[in-house]
Short mmCIF file of C-alpha atoms in Angstrom, two decimals:
data_model
loop_
_atom_site.label_atom_id
_atom_site.label_comp_id
_atom_site.label_asym_id
_atom_site.label_seq_id
_atom_site.Cartn_x
_atom_site.Cartn_y
_atom_site.Cartn_z
CA UNK J 1 122.71 97.94 60.29
CA UNK J 2 119.11 98.43 61.08
CA UNK J 3 117.31 100.02 58.27
CA UNK J 4 115.07 103.11 58.90
CA UNK J 5 111.62 102.49 58.70
CA UNK J 6 109.59 103.58 55.70
CA UNK J 7 106.59 106.00 56.27
CA UNK J 8 104.45 103.50 54.74
CA UNK J 9 105.18 100.62 56.76
CA UNK J 10 104.83 102.86 60.06
CA UNK J 11 101.41 104.06 58.65
CA UNK J 12 100.48 100.55 57.91
CA UNK J 13 101.75 99.41 61.54
CA UNK J 14 99.60 102.20 63.22
CA UNK J 15 96.50 101.17 61.17
CA UNK J 16 96.91 97.39 62.06
CA UNK J 17 97.49 98.29 65.77
CA UNK J 18 94.54 100.56 65.99
CA UNK J 19 92.34 97.90 64.39
CA UNK J 20 93.82 95.24 66.75
CA UNK J 21 93.15 97.56 69.51
CA UNK J 22 89.58 97.62 68.66
CA UNK J 23 89.34 93.92 67.87
CA UNK J 24 90.96 93.02 71.04
CA UNK J 25 88.54 95.54 72.92
CA UNK J 26 85.50 93.92 71.41
CA UNK J 27 86.76 90.35 72.34
CA UNK J 28 87.49 91.34 75.72
CA UNK J 29 83.96 92.53 76.11
CA UNK J 30 82.50 89.38 74.60
CA UNK J 31 84.85 87.11 76.85
CA UNK J 32 83.61 88.90 80.08
CA UNK J 33 80.10 88.22 78.97
CA UNK J 34 80.82 84.74 78.06
CA UNK J 35 82.60 84.13 81.40
CA UNK J 36 79.35 85.40 83.37
CA UNK J 37 77.22 83.09 81.34
CA UNK J 38 79.57 79.95 81.54
CA UNK J 39 79.77 80.48 85.62
CA UNK J 40 76.02 80.50 85.76
CA UNK J 41 75.47 77.89 83.13
CA UNK J 42 78.12 75.35 84.56
CA UNK J 43 76.92 76.02 88.11
CA UNK J 44 80.47 77.50 89.32
CA UNK J 45 81.45 79.63 91.94
CA UNK J 46 82.79 83.03 90.18
CA UNK J 47 85.02 83.61 92.97
CA UNK J 48 86.68 80.18 92.91
CA UNK J 49 90.36 79.94 92.58
CA UNK J 50 91.42 77.76 89.72
CA UNK J 51 95.14 76.46 89.57
CA UNK J 52 96.97 77.16 86.61
CA UNK J 53 95.92 74.77 83.95
CA UNK J 54 98.37 72.90 81.71
CA UNK J 55 98.50 74.28 78.04
CA UNK J 56 96.70 77.54 79.08
CA UNK J 57 99.13 80.47 78.36
CA UNK J 58 99.42 82.73 81.35
CA UNK J 59 99.00 86.42 80.60
CA UNK J 60 100.98 87.36 83.54
CA UNK J 61 104.23 88.70 82.70
CA UNK J 62 107.37 90.27 84.63
CA UNK J 63 109.08 93.20 83.14
CA UNK J 64 106.37 93.85 80.67
CA UNK J 65 107.41 97.46 80.12
CA UNK J 66 111.07 96.26 78.99
CA UNK J 67 109.69 93.92 76.38
CA UNK J 68 110.57 94.47 72.61
CA UNK J 69 107.85 94.78 69.99
CA UNK J 70 108.81 91.40 68.63
CA UNK J 71 108.70 89.87 71.81
CA UNK J 72 105.32 91.30 72.10
CA UNK J 73 103.82 90.15 68.91
CA UNK J 74 105.33 86.56 69.33
CA UNK J 75 104.11 85.92 72.83
CA UNK J 76 100.59 87.15 71.82
CA UNK J 77 100.48 85.11 68.72
CA UNK J 78 101.42 81.88 70.75
CA UNK J 79 98.90 82.88 73.10
CA UNK J 80 96.11 83.21 70.84
CA UNK J 81 96.99 80.07 68.92
CA UNK J 82 96.77 78.09 72.09
CA UNK J 83 93.57 79.71 73.07
CA UNK J 84 92.09 78.86 69.45
CA UNK J 85 92.89 75.03 70.27
CA UNK J 86 91.58 75.27 73.91
CA UNK J 87 88.25 76.92 72.74
CA UNK J 88 87.49 74.43 69.86
CA UNK J 89 88.19 71.80 72.44
CA UNK J 90 85.74 73.42 74.77
CA UNK J 91 83.11 73.84 72.23
CA UNK J 92 83.37 70.15 71.28
CA UNK J 93 82.89 69.09 75.02
CA UNK J 94 80.26 71.54 75.26
CA UNK J 95 78.44 70.02 72.50
CA UNK J 96 78.87 66.51 73.75
CA UNK J 97 77.84 67.11 77.10
CA UNK J 98 74.65 69.31 76.93
CA UNK J 99 73.30 69.14 73.47
CA UNK J 100 70.06 71.47 73.24
CA UNK J 101 70.39 72.84 76.68
CA UNK J 102 73.17 75.50 75.99
CA UNK J 103 72.67 76.57 72.66
CA UNK J 104 73.24 80.11 73.74
CA UNK J 105 76.39 79.41 75.47
CA UNK J 106 77.72 77.28 72.60
CA UNK J 107 77.04 80.04 70.24
CA UNK J 108 78.80 82.64 72.32
CA UNK J 109 81.92 80.26 72.54
CA UNK J 110 82.02 79.83 68.91
CA UNK J 111 81.71 83.64 68.61
CA UNK J 112 84.77 84.30 70.85
CA UNK J 113 86.67 81.42 68.88
CA UNK J 114 86.05 83.39 65.65
CA UNK J 115 87.52 86.40 67.36
CA UNK J 116 90.30 84.71 68.68
CA UNK J 117 91.27 83.28 65.20
CA UNK J 118 90.76 86.76 63.74
CA UNK J 119 93.16 88.25 66.22
CA UNK J 120 95.74 85.42 65.75
CA UNK J 121 95.70 86.27 62.02
CA UNK J 122 95.82 89.91 62.85
CA UNK J 123 99.09 89.29 64.77
CA UNK J 124 100.53 87.37 61.96
CA UNK J 125 99.97 90.16 59.51
CA UNK J 126 101.76 92.47 62.23
CA UNK J 127 104.72 90.11 62.06
CA UNK J 128 104.72 89.99 58.33
CA UNK J 129 105.07 93.70 58.13
CA UNK J 130 108.02 93.54 60.39
CA UNK J 131 109.70 91.02 57.86
CA UNK J 132 109.58 88.52 60.76
CA UNK J 133 109.17 84.71 60.12
CA UNK J 134 106.01 83.57 61.45
CA UNK J 135 106.52 80.64 63.92
CA UNK J 136 104.89 77.48 62.56
CA UNK J 137 102.18 75.89 64.55
CA UNK J 138 102.93 72.42 66.14
CA UNK J 139 101.65 69.82 64.09
CA UNK J 140 99.54 67.28 66.33
CA UNK J 141 101.83 64.38 65.69
CA UNK J 142 104.74 66.12 66.75
CA UNK J 143 103.18 67.67 69.97
CA UNK J 144 103.17 66.13 73.46
CA UNK J 145 100.53 63.18 73.93
CA UNK J 146 96.98 64.45 74.60
CA UNK J 147 96.23 64.59 78.07
CA UNK J 148 94.08 61.93 79.82
CA UNK J 149 90.40 62.74 79.64
CA UNK J 150 89.13 65.05 82.43
CA UNK J 151 85.93 64.39 84.35
CA UNK J 152 83.06 66.76 83.78
CA UNK J 153 83.77 69.06 86.75
CA UNK J 154 87.48 69.25 85.82
CA UNK J 155 86.51 70.15 82.26
CA UNK J 156 84.48 72.94 83.64
CA UNK J 157 87.06 74.14 85.89
CA UNK J 158 89.31 74.32 83.24
CA UNK J 159 86.84 76.02 80.82
CA UNK J 160 86.97 78.74 83.70
CA UNK J 161 90.59 78.97 83.72
CA UNK J 162 90.70 79.16 79.97
CA UNK J 163 88.29 82.25 79.90
CA UNK J 164 89.68 84.15 82.93
CA UNK J 165 93.01 84.02 81.09
CA UNK J 166 91.73 84.75 77.78
CA UNK J 167 90.02 87.95 79.37
CA UNK J 168 93.51 88.95 80.75
CA UNK J 169 95.26 88.34 77.46
CA UNK J 170 92.64 90.57 75.80
CA UNK J 171 93.54 93.61 77.92
CA UNK J 172 97.26 92.81 77.71
CA UNK J 173 97.19 92.91 74.00
CA UNK J 174 95.36 96.14 73.79
CA UNK J 175 98.29 97.42 76.28
CA UNK J 176 100.88 95.76 73.81
CA UNK J 177 99.45 96.96 70.74
CA UNK J 178 99.39 100.49 72.11
CA UNK J 179 103.12 100.22 72.96
CA UNK J 180 103.74 99.30 69.44
CA UNK J 181 102.28 102.31 68.27
CA UNK J 182 104.78 104.52 70.53
CA UNK J 183 107.49 105.77 68.23
CA UNK J 184 111.05 105.15 69.83
CA UNK J 185 112.87 108.37 70.64
CA UNK J 186 116.09 107.39 68.64
CA UNK J 187 114.84 105.93 65.37
CA UNK J 188 111.21 107.25 65.06
CA UNK J 189 110.41 103.61 64.46
CA UNK J 190 108.11 101.70 67.06
CA UNK J 191 110.01 100.44 69.93
CA UNK J 192 111.89 97.10 69.55
CA UNK J 193 110.89 96.65 66.17
CA UNK J 194 113.71 98.25 64.22
CA UNK J 195 116.19 95.45 65.17
CA UNK J 196 118.97 94.35 62.92
CA UNK J 197 118.43 90.81 61.66
CA UNK E 1 103.39 101.01 132.38
CA UNK E 2 100.13 99.20 133.19
CA UNK E 3 97.56 98.96 130.80
CA UNK E 4 93.89 98.13 131.64
CA UNK E 5 90.79 97.99 129.87
CA UNK E 6 88.04 100.60 130.20
CA UNK E 7 85.56 99.46 132.66
CA UNK E 8 87.84 97.03 134.51
CA UNK E 9 88.34 97.02 138.35
CA UNK E 10 92.10 97.57 139.03
CA UNK E 11 93.70 96.76 142.23
CA UNK E 12 97.30 98.04 142.78
CA UNK E 13 99.45 96.61 145.56
CA UNK E 14 102.02 99.06 147.30
CA UNK E 15 105.08 97.03 146.46
CA UNK E 16 105.95 94.54 148.90
CA UNK E 17 103.88 96.49 151.87
CA UNK E 18 101.70 94.41 154.01
CA UNK E 19 98.04 94.71 153.48
CA UNK E 20 97.57 96.45 156.95
CA UNK E 21 100.51 99.18 156.38
CA UNK E 22 99.74 102.73 156.48
CA UNK E 23 100.33 103.99 153.07
CA UNK E 24 99.41 107.24 151.01
CA UNK E 25 98.47 106.94 147.29
CA UNK E 26 98.72 109.69 144.81
CA UNK E 27 97.89 110.18 141.12
CA UNK E 28 99.84 112.70 139.25
CA UNK E 29 101.01 114.11 142.71
CA UNK E 30 97.52 114.38 144.23
CA UNK E 31 96.66 112.43 147.06
CA UNK E 32 93.79 109.64 146.40
CA UNK E 33 90.97 109.78 148.87
CA UNK E 34 91.04 106.72 151.44
CA UNK E 35 87.68 105.56 150.16
CA UNK E 36 89.58 103.93 147.36
CA UNK E 37 91.67 102.01 149.44
CA UNK E 38 91.41 98.35 150.80
CA UNK E 39 93.95 98.53 153.23
CA UNK E 40 97.10 99.40 151.49
CA UNK E 41 95.63 98.32 148.35
CA UNK E 42 94.39 100.78 145.86
CA UNK E 43 91.21 99.77 144.37
CA UNK E 44 89.78 101.41 141.31
CA UNK E 45 86.33 100.18 140.15
CA UNK E 46 85.31 100.39 136.43
CA UNK E 47 88.16 102.56 135.30
CA UNK E 48 87.62 105.14 133.02
CA UNK E 49 89.93 107.15 130.58
CA UNK E 50 90.45 109.95 132.78
CA UNK E 51 91.98 107.65 135.34
CA UNK E 52 95.34 107.33 133.28
CA UNK E 53 98.00 108.66 135.01
CA UNK E 54 101.18 108.04 137.51
CA UNK E 55 100.09 106.15 140.53
CA UNK E 56 102.59 106.31 143.37
CA UNK E 57 102.46 104.68 146.68
CA UNK E 58 104.13 106.19 149.81
CA UNK E 59 104.98 104.49 153.38
CA UNK E 60 102.93 106.44 155.74
CA UNK E 61 105.30 107.77 158.10
CA UNK E 62 108.87 107.89 156.29
CA UNK E 63 106.89 109.01 153.12
CA UNK E 64 109.25 106.58 150.96
CA UNK E 65 108.26 105.96 147.71
CA UNK E 66 107.30 102.34 147.64
CA UNK E 67 105.50 101.69 144.17
CA UNK E 68 105.00 103.72 141.14
CA UNK E 69 103.24 102.69 137.95
CA UNK E 70 101.99 104.45 134.84
CA UNK E 71 98.21 103.49 134.31
CA UNK E 72 97.08 103.42 130.89
CA UNK E 73 93.32 102.96 130.36
CA UNK E 74 92.36 101.72 126.83
CA UNK E 75 90.57 99.20 124.77
CA UNK E 76 91.81 96.38 122.89
CA UNK E 77 91.90 97.21 119.01
CA UNK E 78 88.51 96.68 117.05
CA UNK E 79 88.89 94.90 113.42
CA UNK E 80 90.90 97.67 111.46
CA UNK E 81 89.55 99.05 108.14
CA UNK E 82 91.84 98.37 105.40
CA UNK E 83 91.69 99.99 101.95
CA UNK E 84 94.12 99.12 98.92
CA UNK E 85 94.07 100.82 95.74
CA UNK E 86 96.29 101.36 92.61
CA UNK E 87 96.30 105.19 91.44
CA UNK E 88 99.54 104.77 89.67
CA UNK E 89 99.14 101.69 87.52
CA UNK E 90 101.02 99.65 86.14
CA UNK E 91 103.66 100.77 88.77
CA UNK E 92 101.96 99.45 91.77
CA UNK E 93 99.45 100.13 94.49
CA UNK E 94 99.38 101.19 98.04
CA UNK E 95 97.11 99.96 101.19
CA UNK E 96 96.05 102.22 104.05
CA UNK E 97 94.31 101.58 107.30
CA UNK E 98 92.67 103.02 110.42
CA UNK E 99 90.90 101.76 113.37
CA UNK E 100 87.22 102.54 113.44
CA UNK E 101 87.33 103.44 117.26
CA UNK E 102 90.44 104.76 118.94
CA UNK E 103 92.06 102.63 121.42
CA UNK E 104 93.93 105.50 123.46
CA UNK E 105 97.01 103.41 123.94
CA UNK E 106 99.83 102.77 121.51
CA UNK E 107 98.97 100.46 118.43
CA UNK E 108 101.50 98.42 116.22
CA UNK E 109 100.41 97.67 112.74
CA UNK E 110 101.66 94.83 110.59
CA UNK E 111 100.96 94.20 107.11
CA UNK E 112 101.70 91.18 104.92
CA UNK E 113 100.87 90.82 101.29
CA UNK E 114 100.85 87.40 99.36
CA UNK E 115 100.63 87.04 95.55
CA UNK E 116 99.82 83.40 95.08
CA UNK E 117 102.45 81.61 97.22
CA UNK E 118 104.86 84.90 97.09
CA UNK E 119 105.40 87.20 99.75
CA UNK E 120 105.58 90.72 98.84
CA UNK E 121 107.18 93.62 100.72
CA UNK E 122 104.84 96.52 101.25
CA UNK E 123 107.03 99.48 102.22
CA UNK E 124 106.02 101.69 104.86
CA UNK E 125 105.58 105.48 104.21
CA UNK E 126 107.10 107.65 106.57
CA UNK E 127 104.28 110.02 106.48
CA UNK E 128 101.40 108.88 106.54
CA UNK E 129 102.47 105.97 108.83
CA UNK E 130 99.25 104.06 108.29
CA UNK E 131 100.04 103.35 104.51
CA UNK E 132 102.33 101.32 102.65
CA UNK E 133 103.04 100.65 99.01
CA UNK E 134 103.88 97.88 96.63
CA UNK E 135 105.41 97.60 93.45
CA UNK E 136 104.08 95.14 90.76
CA UNK E 137 106.53 92.70 90.08
CA UNK E 138 104.00 91.07 87.49
CA UNK E 139 101.29 92.53 85.27
CA UNK E 140 98.11 91.02 83.83
CA UNK E 141 98.22 88.18 86.43
CA UNK E 142 94.65 86.40 87.18
CA UNK E 143 96.28 85.37 90.78
CA UNK E 144 94.67 87.33 93.53
CA UNK E 145 96.58 89.43 96.06
CA UNK E 146 95.98 88.67 99.66
CA UNK E 147 96.55 91.55 102.14
CA UNK E 148 96.44 91.00 105.90
CA UNK E 149 96.60 93.86 108.65
CA UNK E 150 97.11 92.89 112.15
CA UNK E 151 96.81 95.43 114.73
CA UNK E 152 98.22 94.73 118.33
CA UNK E 153 98.24 96.60 121.34
CA UNK E 154 99.00 95.76 125.12
CA UNK E 155 95.29 94.83 125.64
CA UNK E 156 94.59 92.46 122.54
CA UNK E 157 94.73 92.07 118.96
CA UNK E 158 92.76 91.99 115.65
CA UNK E 159 93.14 91.57 111.96
CA UNK E 160 91.45 92.19 108.50
CA UNK E 161 92.19 90.46 105.35
CA UNK E 162 91.54 91.83 101.72
CA UNK E 163 91.55 89.72 98.71
CA UNK E 164 91.52 91.17 95.13
CA UNK E 165 92.89 91.04 91.62
CA UNK E 166 95.33 93.50 89.81
CA UNK E 167 92.56 95.11 87.81
CA UNK E 168 89.81 95.68 90.53
CA UNK E 169 91.73 98.06 92.63
CA UNK E 170 92.82 100.36 89.78
CA UNK E 171 91.33 103.79 90.51
CA UNK E 172 92.96 106.91 89.36
CA UNK E 173 93.09 110.21 91.34
CA UNK E 174 90.59 112.75 89.92
CA UNK E 175 91.82 115.14 86.96
CA UNK E 176 93.35 118.14 87.97
CA UNK E 177 93.40 121.80 86.85
CA UNK E 178 89.92 121.73 85.71
CA UNK E 179 89.20 125.11 84.01
CA UNK E 180 85.71 126.24 82.67
CA UNK E 181 85.55 129.44 80.48
CA UNK E 182 82.67 131.19 78.58
CA UNK E 183 82.80 131.31 74.80
CA UNK E 184 82.77 134.85 73.60
CA UNK E 185 79.37 135.52 71.60
CA UNK E 186 78.10 132.02 72.75
CA UNK E 187 75.45 132.37 75.30
CA UNK E 188 75.04 128.52 75.81
CA UNK E 189 78.60 127.24 75.40
CA UNK E 190 81.13 126.52 78.14
CA UNK E 191 84.59 125.30 77.53
CA UNK E 192 86.02 122.83 79.78
CA UNK E 193 89.55 121.54 80.10
CA UNK E 194 91.30 119.59 82.22
CA UNK E 195 94.70 117.41 82.84
CA UNK E 196 95.43 113.94 83.50
CA UNK E 197 96.18 113.30 87.39
CA UNK E 198 99.89 113.71 87.97
CA UNK E 199 99.90 110.44 90.10
CA UNK E 200 99.34 108.56 86.73
CA UNK E 201 102.57 107.68 85.27
CA UNK E 202 102.01 106.76 81.66
CA UNK E 203 98.89 108.24 80.19
CA UNK E 204 100.34 107.58 76.57
CA UNK E 205 100.36 103.76 77.28
CA UNK E 206 97.59 103.43 79.68
CA UNK E 207 95.08 106.09 78.45
CA UNK E 208 92.31 107.44 80.76
CA UNK E 209 88.79 108.23 79.82
CA UNK E 210 86.69 110.88 81.52
CA UNK E 211 83.23 111.71 82.73
CA UNK E 212 82.00 115.23 83.05
CA UNK E 213 78.95 116.35 84.98
CA UNK E 214 77.52 119.66 85.05
CA UNK E 215 74.39 121.56 86.16
CA UNK E 216 73.26 125.02 86.70
CA UNK E 217 73.51 125.99 90.36
CA UNK E 218 69.63 126.48 90.64
CA UNK E 219 68.79 122.97 89.57
CA UNK E 220 69.72 119.48 91.45
CA UNK E 221 69.88 117.37 88.34
CA UNK E 222 73.18 116.80 86.70
CA UNK E 223 74.06 116.21 83.00
CA UNK E 224 76.58 113.67 82.13
CA UNK E 225 79.04 113.28 79.31
CA UNK E 226 81.42 110.19 78.79
CA UNK E 227 84.52 111.10 76.95
CA UNK E 228 86.62 108.40 75.58
CA UNK E 229 89.95 110.65 75.20
CA UNK E 230 90.85 114.21 75.11
CA UNK E 231 91.13 116.61 78.07
CA UNK E 232 88.55 119.16 76.91
CA UNK E 233 84.99 119.53 75.87
CA UNK E 234 82.59 121.97 74.99
CA UNK E 235 79.26 122.22 76.67
CA UNK E 236 76.56 123.31 74.20
CA UNK E 237 73.30 123.25 75.93
CA UNK E 238 74.17 125.55 78.95
CA UNK E 239 71.13 127.73 80.05
CA UNK E 240 72.01 131.21 79.19
CA UNK E 241 73.13 133.49 81.93
CA UNK E 242 72.97 130.66 84.72
CA UNK E 243 76.03 129.77 86.60
CA UNK E 244 77.27 126.32 86.32
CA UNK E 245 78.90 123.94 88.53
CA UNK E 246 81.31 121.35 86.71
CA UNK E 247 83.22 118.09 87.63
CA UNK E 248 85.38 115.74 85.93
CA UNK E 249 86.26 112.24 86.96
CA UNK E 250 88.95 109.74 85.16
CA UNK E 251 89.02 105.94 84.77
CA UNK E 252 91.58 103.93 83.00
CA UNK E 253 90.08 103.03 79.33
CA UNK E 254 90.15 99.58 80.04
CA UNK E 255 90.05 98.31 83.68
CA UNK E 256 89.36 99.47 87.38
CA UNK E 257 86.83 101.76 88.52
CA UNK E 258 86.15 105.68 88.28
CA UNK E 259 88.15 108.20 90.27
CA UNK E 260 86.29 110.51 92.89
CA UNK E 261 85.02 113.90 91.32
CA UNK E 262 87.44 116.41 90.87
CA UNK E 263 87.31 119.64 92.66
CA UNK E 264 84.06 121.62 91.19
CA UNK E 265 84.53 124.68 89.17
CA UNK E 266 81.99 127.19 88.39
CA UNK E 267 81.40 129.24 85.27
CA UNK E 268 78.64 131.17 83.61
CA UNK E 269 77.97 131.28 79.84
CA UNK E 270 78.83 134.48 77.98
CA UNK E 271 76.30 137.27 78.03
CA UNK E 272 75.53 140.23 76.18
CA UNK E 273 76.55 143.40 77.99
CA UNK E 274 73.31 144.57 79.63
CA UNK E 275 71.97 147.99 78.53
CA UNK E 276 71.80 150.85 80.97
CA UNK E 277 67.87 151.31 80.38
CA UNK E 278 67.18 149.36 83.51
CA UNK E 279 67.49 152.49 85.67
CA UNK E 280 64.85 154.42 83.57
CA UNK E 281 62.50 151.31 83.77
CA UNK E 282 62.79 151.34 87.54
CA UNK E 283 61.82 155.18 87.77
CA UNK E 284 59.05 154.70 85.26
CA UNK E 285 57.61 151.91 87.64
CA UNK E 286 57.65 153.86 90.62
CA UNK E 287 55.76 157.03 89.28
CA UNK E 288 53.28 155.26 87.18
CA UNK E 289 50.54 155.85 89.54
CA UNK E 290 50.97 159.82 89.26
CA UNK E 291 51.77 160.09 85.76
CA UNK E 292 49.07 161.45 83.44
CA UNK E 293 50.70 160.79 80.10
CA UNK E 294 52.51 157.49 79.74
CA UNK E 295 55.15 156.12 77.60
CA UNK E 296 55.63 152.23 77.47
CA UNK E 297 58.86 151.39 79.32
CA UNK E 298 61.72 150.13 77.17
CA UNK E 299 61.66 146.14 77.59
CA UNK E 300 64.62 145.11 79.85
CA UNK E 301 64.02 142.50 82.40
CA UNK E 302 60.99 140.77 80.61
CA UNK E 303 62.73 140.59 77.42
CA UNK E 304 66.28 139.37 78.39
CA UNK E 305 67.65 138.07 75.12
CA UNK E 306 69.68 135.65 76.79
CA UNK E 307 66.83 133.83 78.33
CA UNK E 308 64.78 133.68 75.09
CA UNK E 309 65.89 131.32 72.25
CA UNK E 310 65.20 131.72 68.55
CA UNK E 311 63.77 134.31 66.26
CA UNK E 312 60.69 134.81 68.44
CA UNK E 313 62.55 136.86 70.72
CA UNK E 314 61.56 140.15 69.16
CA UNK E 315 57.95 139.34 68.98
CA UNK E 316 57.75 138.48 72.46
CA UNK E 317 59.41 141.80 73.48
CA UNK E 318 56.91 143.95 71.67
CA UNK E 319 53.94 141.95 73.33
CA UNK E 320 55.23 142.29 76.69
CA UNK E 321 55.64 145.93 76.22
CA UNK E 322 52.13 146.49 75.11
CA UNK E 323 50.90 144.60 78.26
CA UNK E 324 52.99 146.59 80.57
CA UNK E 325 51.49 149.82 78.83
CA UNK E 326 47.99 148.39 79.22
CA UNK E 327 48.50 147.98 83.22
CA UNK E 328 50.06 151.41 83.59
CA UNK E 329 47.03 153.06 82.01
CA UNK E 330 44.97 151.19 84.62
CA UNK E 331 46.72 152.83 87.35
CA UNK E 332 46.46 156.53 86.54
#
């Protein structure tokens, strides 16, 4: 039997969602600026199509409006954890490649990485609020073997794919969090979260 | 039906009749002058649109109908103009099209929409016929949509392609029911309210932000206010007594572009009821030349309270009264 949601939980969720929406909004603005700088600095064509890169979580989703609140939180969390690792890798590659030349780009990448980490933590808090177990992160030794080292050009294209997808996720996350704040007509709880264990 | 391009030279044979047979050609029932004949062939040089019609060829003596055709003069299609837009995000988008110049003959339009490798169906609207709409199967995709429109008629074909991503084409319809009202006892305020466009399906989950612009009719420069939420705003710096024109535009809070401006509304801030002293002032001005004794006219136009701001209003009125009195004395 699903328990009715306490007012304090509802308030806390609303508060977390509002702050999350602001975080995601700021993150998106910074990612868009970073994308422009990245394209310019790396000498890429902004309109270039980049094939889906392995390991980059796609923001594209079917039947988005039918997702439960828990699904939204779990998918978001998995995505931002993946972006955290991808951005860390990009930062390392950036430092190896260019040294002093792109200090600004490196700083911007680091700032976005920080926001992605913060947002991932924020999502964990929301999941904790729902008394949901937070899925553990994959240990390196248990994960798949690391992919073969890419050429410089392939690294740049992958970076473009990562940032583009992250920008989409930032928009999706805002929408997902807004859905979480909508009251469910039957229980008054947020949709899809008041589920029986 | 025979289709020919504008400016073409057209030769029509009278069926199986020999070149030297005696024939009569008509267009829409009217005989065609022999100067257009080469033997039994009808020759039309540099055809124009007005030469479209039903052409018939009759054997000279028997007046048997030997050949008939409907000539349609037109042009092959130029590259069509195609536009795609989502005014009902996240439900879907529509594409509409037209030809930049008419062809004067029937055209067939065919549209294809591809998302990545997937073909999507664009459902044609009954009215208007040059529009179709698509439901989004996926949201938040970085994969672009490619829309190709092909137009074909009997004289040729042409096409155009649009490529865009999901966010770029989001453009709501303008806000609806814009209302602007004066605020009682506030000569510099106007209260403006509006509603979300009815075509926007879920303003709660996909909230809109708004842009308001306003100016007095007598000035060209607009004032602008951007509002991140809410569907009302109070203008607090209106010029007293001046009629204003006000418009509102909308945009999704996160993506896409601004809507067109709403229908304009007009409003004038509240003003105090004008006193009836205007009539006395007019009489005083017209008779001042013949008046031996003079009384300073009560201040009206010069000292319209609505046009003067602040506590200096009273001092200005007295001063203006003295000036008028001085001038009046000069004319006696």
